[in-house]
Amino acid sequence: MIASGDNDGSTTPAPSTSSTAKTQQGRTQEPEGERADLVSFKLDDRSQAGITNIWLIWTIKNSSSEKSNYSWDWEAVDARGTRMANGSQLETNVQAGQTARGEFPTTLKSVQGIKLNVTSFNRTAAY
């Protein structure tokens, strides 16, 4: 049985490594809902010797009181708004309070001018 989680259908920028976001007045504000469990989601350019090698890397921190599965959709958009890549990621059986880190290769040719957006995010109870 899978319990329905918070399915956020809006497009949001990928989180930075900070767990708080600055407001215009300079105060900090905690990210809202289960989406805040995606603590970090960014590109890692491991290219060398003329060989392109760009990876997605993420950190999930399960702030719930139960073991959880996470799934999210993302897109990489250039400065003109053109989608250069997109995909779905999955992190399963993350214990309550546990931090999970993951990585996945991309087909991107460069990180220059690329912005990551999370287009949907869902947490469900894992049994």
PDB file of C-alpha atoms in Angstrom:
ATOM      1  CA  MET A   1       0.000   0.000   0.000  1.00  0.00           C
ATOM      2  CA  ILE A   2       1.323   3.444  -0.886  1.00  0.00           C
ATOM      3  CA  ALA A   3       0.066   6.519   0.906  1.00  0.00           C
ATOM      4  CA  SER A   4      -0.487   9.566  -1.209  1.00  0.00           C
ATOM      5  CA  GLY A   5       2.108  12.269  -0.639  1.00  0.00           C
ATOM      6  CA  ASP A   6       2.438  15.924  -1.452  1.00  0.00           C
ATOM      7  CA  ASN A   7       2.387  16.135  -5.252  1.00  0.00           C
ATOM      8  CA  ASP A   8       3.573  19.626  -6.080  1.00  0.00           C
ATOM      9  CA  GLY A   9       2.867  20.225  -9.775  1.00  0.00           C
ATOM     10  CA  SER A  10       4.450  23.674 -10.001  1.00  0.00           C
ATOM     11  CA  THR A  11       7.816  24.418 -11.570  1.00  0.00           C
ATOM     12  CA  THR A  12      10.342  25.721  -9.065  1.00  0.00           C
ATOM     13  CA  PRO A  13      14.044  26.436  -9.253  1.00  0.00           C
ATOM     14  CA  ALA A  14      16.228  23.639  -7.940  1.00  0.00           C
ATOM     15  CA  PRO A  15      17.242  24.212  -4.326  1.00  0.00           C
ATOM     16  CA  SER A  16      20.647  25.516  -3.386  1.00  0.00           C
ATOM     17  CA  THR A  17      22.713  23.796  -0.736  1.00  0.00           C
ATOM     18  CA  SER A  18      21.151  26.090   1.871  1.00  0.00           C
ATOM     19  CA  SER A  19      17.966  24.873   3.553  1.00  0.00           C
ATOM     20  CA  THR A  20      16.568  28.380   3.905  1.00  0.00           C
ATOM     21  CA  ALA A  21      15.626  30.943   1.304  1.00  0.00           C
ATOM     22  CA  LYS A  22      16.247  34.691   1.605  1.00  0.00           C
ATOM     23  CA  THR A  23      13.255  36.979   1.369  1.00  0.00           C
ATOM     24  CA  GLN A  24      13.383  40.486  -0.080  1.00  0.00           C
ATOM     25  CA  GLN A  25      13.536  41.972   3.429  1.00  0.00           C
ATOM     26  CA  GLY A  26      16.641  39.889   4.244  1.00  0.00           C
ATOM     27  CA  ARG A  27      14.813  37.517   6.589  1.00  0.00           C
ATOM     28  CA  THR A  28      15.055  33.799   6.020  1.00  0.00           C
ATOM     29  CA  GLN A  29      12.078  31.597   5.326  1.00  0.00           C
ATOM     30  CA  GLU A  30      11.974  27.799   5.507  1.00  0.00           C
ATOM     31  CA  PRO A  31      10.916  26.028   2.290  1.00  0.00           C
ATOM     32  CA  GLU A  32       7.379  24.725   2.557  1.00  0.00           C
ATOM     33  CA  GLY A  33       6.056  21.156   2.689  1.00  0.00           C
ATOM     34  CA  GLU A  34       7.662  17.927   1.701  1.00  0.00           C
ATOM     35  CA  ARG A  35       9.423  19.635  -1.221  1.00  0.00           C
ATOM     36  CA  ALA A  36      11.828  21.030   1.385  1.00  0.00           C
ATOM     37  CA  ASP A  37      13.176  17.472   1.841  1.00  0.00           C
ATOM     38  CA  LEU A  38      15.048  17.967  -1.461  1.00  0.00           C
ATOM     39  CA  VAL A  39      17.858  19.882   0.241  1.00  0.00           C
ATOM     40  CA  SER A  40      20.177  20.147  -2.766  1.00  0.00           C
ATOM     41  CA  PHE A  41      19.766  19.444  -6.485  1.00  0.00           C
ATOM     42  CA  LYS A  42      22.453  20.702  -8.862  1.00  0.00           C
ATOM     43  CA  LEU A  43      24.706  19.978 -11.813  1.00  0.00           C
ATOM     44  CA  ASP A  44      28.262  18.730 -11.344  1.00  0.00           C
ATOM     45  CA  ASP A  45      30.595  19.268 -14.317  1.00  0.00           C
ATOM     46  CA  ARG A  46      33.195  16.472 -14.245  1.00  0.00           C
ATOM     47  CA  SER A  47      34.367  17.117 -17.795  1.00  0.00           C
ATOM     48  CA  GLN A  48      38.071  16.793 -18.481  1.00  0.00           C
ATOM     49  CA  ALA A  49      40.454  16.338 -21.398  1.00  0.00           C
ATOM     50  CA  GLY A  50      37.770  17.525 -23.839  1.00  0.00           C
ATOM     51  CA  ILE A  51      35.272  14.831 -22.779  1.00  0.00           C
ATOM     52  CA  THR A  52      31.916  16.145 -21.557  1.00  0.00           C
ATOM     53  CA  ASN A  53      30.789  14.505 -18.314  1.00  0.00           C
ATOM     54  CA  ILE A  54      27.967  16.367 -16.524  1.00  0.00           C
ATOM     55  CA  TRP A  55      26.027  14.768 -13.663  1.00  0.00           C
ATOM     56  CA  LEU A  56      23.002  15.621 -11.538  1.00  0.00           C
ATOM     57  CA  ILE A  57      23.698  15.363  -7.816  1.00  0.00           C
ATOM     58  CA  TRP A  58      21.155  15.612  -5.001  1.00  0.00           C
ATOM     59  CA  THR A  59      20.618  15.364  -1.283  1.00  0.00           C
ATOM     60  CA  ILE A  60      17.322  14.276   0.285  1.00  0.00           C
ATOM     61  CA  LYS A  61      16.717  14.704   4.035  1.00  0.00           C
ATOM     62  CA  ASN A  62      13.652  12.811   5.245  1.00  0.00           C
ATOM     63  CA  SER A  63      12.007  15.178   7.728  1.00  0.00           C
ATOM     64  CA  SER A  64       8.946  12.965   8.179  1.00  0.00           C
ATOM     65  CA  SER A  65       8.400  10.402  10.934  1.00  0.00           C
ATOM     66  CA  GLU A  66       8.210   7.441   8.536  1.00  0.00           C
ATOM     67  CA  LYS A  67      10.270   5.686   5.872  1.00  0.00           C
ATOM     68  CA  SER A  68       9.631   7.444   2.548  1.00  0.00           C
ATOM     69  CA  ASN A  69      10.042   7.192  -1.222  1.00  0.00           C
ATOM     70  CA  TYR A  70      10.727  10.330  -3.254  1.00  0.00           C
ATOM     71  CA  SER A  71      10.214  10.978  -6.955  1.00  0.00           C
ATOM     72  CA  TRP A  72      10.637  14.196  -8.877  1.00  0.00           C
ATOM     73  CA  ASP A  73      10.729  15.499 -12.428  1.00  0.00           C
ATOM     74  CA  TRP A  74      13.232  18.100 -13.546  1.00  0.00           C
ATOM     75  CA  GLU A  75      14.278  20.160 -16.533  1.00  0.00           C
ATOM     76  CA  ALA A  76      17.481  21.933 -17.518  1.00  0.00           C
ATOM     77  CA  VAL A  77      16.739  25.205 -19.311  1.00  0.00           C
ATOM     78  CA  ASP A  78      19.188  27.540 -21.073  1.00  0.00           C
ATOM     79  CA  ALA A  79      19.202  31.343 -20.782  1.00  0.00           C
ATOM     80  CA  ARG A  80      16.718  31.661 -23.682  1.00  0.00           C
ATOM     81  CA  GLY A  81      14.249  29.333 -21.954  1.00  0.00           C
ATOM     82  CA  THR A  82      14.936  26.351 -24.227  1.00  0.00           C
ATOM     83  CA  ARG A  83      14.709  22.992 -22.497  1.00  0.00           C
ATOM     84  CA  MET A  84      18.049  21.253 -23.014  1.00  0.00           C
ATOM     85  CA  ALA A  85      17.312  18.107 -20.960  1.00  0.00           C
ATOM     86  CA  ASN A  86      14.705  16.694 -18.620  1.00  0.00           C
ATOM     87  CA  GLY A  87      14.103  13.555 -16.625  1.00  0.00           C
ATOM     88  CA  SER A  88      12.788  11.887 -13.499  1.00  0.00           C
ATOM     89  CA  GLN A  89      14.668  10.825 -10.396  1.00  0.00           C
ATOM     90  CA  LEU A  90      13.782   8.372  -7.635  1.00  0.00           C
ATOM     91  CA  GLU A  91      15.131   7.879  -4.120  1.00  0.00           C
ATOM     92  CA  THR A  92      13.553   4.970  -2.215  1.00  0.00           C
ATOM     93  CA  ASN A  93      13.296   3.685   1.353  1.00  0.00           C
ATOM     94  CA  VAL A  94      14.770   6.753   3.046  1.00  0.00           C
ATOM     95  CA  GLN A  95      14.399   6.216   6.790  1.00  0.00           C
ATOM     96  CA  ALA A  96      12.886   8.930   9.024  1.00  0.00           C
ATOM     97  CA  GLY A  97      15.602  11.501   9.751  1.00  0.00           C
ATOM     98  CA  GLN A  98      17.994   9.908   7.253  1.00  0.00           C
ATOM     99  CA  THR A  99      19.925  11.799   4.566  1.00  0.00           C
ATOM    100  CA  ALA A 100      20.316  10.179   1.139  1.00  0.00           C
ATOM    101  CA  ARG A 101      22.626  11.372  -1.625  1.00  0.00           C
ATOM    102  CA  GLY A 102      22.428  10.419  -5.281  1.00  0.00           C
ATOM    103  CA  GLU A 103      23.840  11.170  -8.694  1.00  0.00           C
ATOM    104  CA  PHE A 104      22.883  10.529 -12.298  1.00  0.00           C
ATOM    105  CA  PRO A 105      24.629  11.260 -15.633  1.00  0.00           C
ATOM    106  CA  THR A 106      23.093  13.728 -18.105  1.00  0.00           C
ATOM    107  CA  THR A 107      23.352  14.335 -21.842  1.00  0.00           C
ATOM    108  CA  LEU A 108      24.095  18.041 -21.338  1.00  0.00           C
ATOM    109  CA  LYS A 109      27.050  19.419 -23.282  1.00  0.00           C
ATOM    110  CA  SER A 110      27.682  22.365 -20.923  1.00  0.00           C
ATOM    111  CA  VAL A 111      26.534  23.799 -17.595  1.00  0.00           C
ATOM    112  CA  GLN A 112      27.107  27.364 -18.810  1.00  0.00           C
ATOM    113  CA  GLY A 113      23.840  29.345 -18.538  1.00  0.00           C
ATOM    114  CA  ILE A 114      21.818  26.246 -17.564  1.00  0.00           C
ATOM    115  CA  LYS A 115      19.151  26.539 -14.873  1.00  0.00           C
ATOM    116  CA  LEU A 116      17.653  23.459 -13.177  1.00  0.00           C
ATOM    117  CA  ASN A 117      13.928  23.456 -12.390  1.00  0.00           C
ATOM    118  CA  VAL A 118      12.006  20.865 -10.405  1.00  0.00           C
ATOM    119  CA  THR A 119       8.708  20.465 -12.294  1.00  0.00           C
ATOM    120  CA  SER A 120       7.027  18.021  -9.895  1.00  0.00           C
ATOM    121  CA  PHE A 121       7.885  16.472  -6.532  1.00  0.00           C
ATOM    122  CA  ASN A 122       6.242  13.673  -4.579  1.00  0.00           C
ATOM    123  CA  ARG A 123       6.904  11.896  -1.292  1.00  0.00           C
ATOM    124  CA  THR A 124       5.065   8.689  -0.423  1.00  0.00           C
ATOM    125  CA  ALA A 125       5.261   6.413   2.589  1.00  0.00           C
ATOM    126  CA  ALA A 126       7.452   3.355   1.992  1.00  0.00           C
ATOM    127  CA  TYR A 127       6.348   0.008   3.382  1.00  0.00           C
TER     128      TYR A 127
END
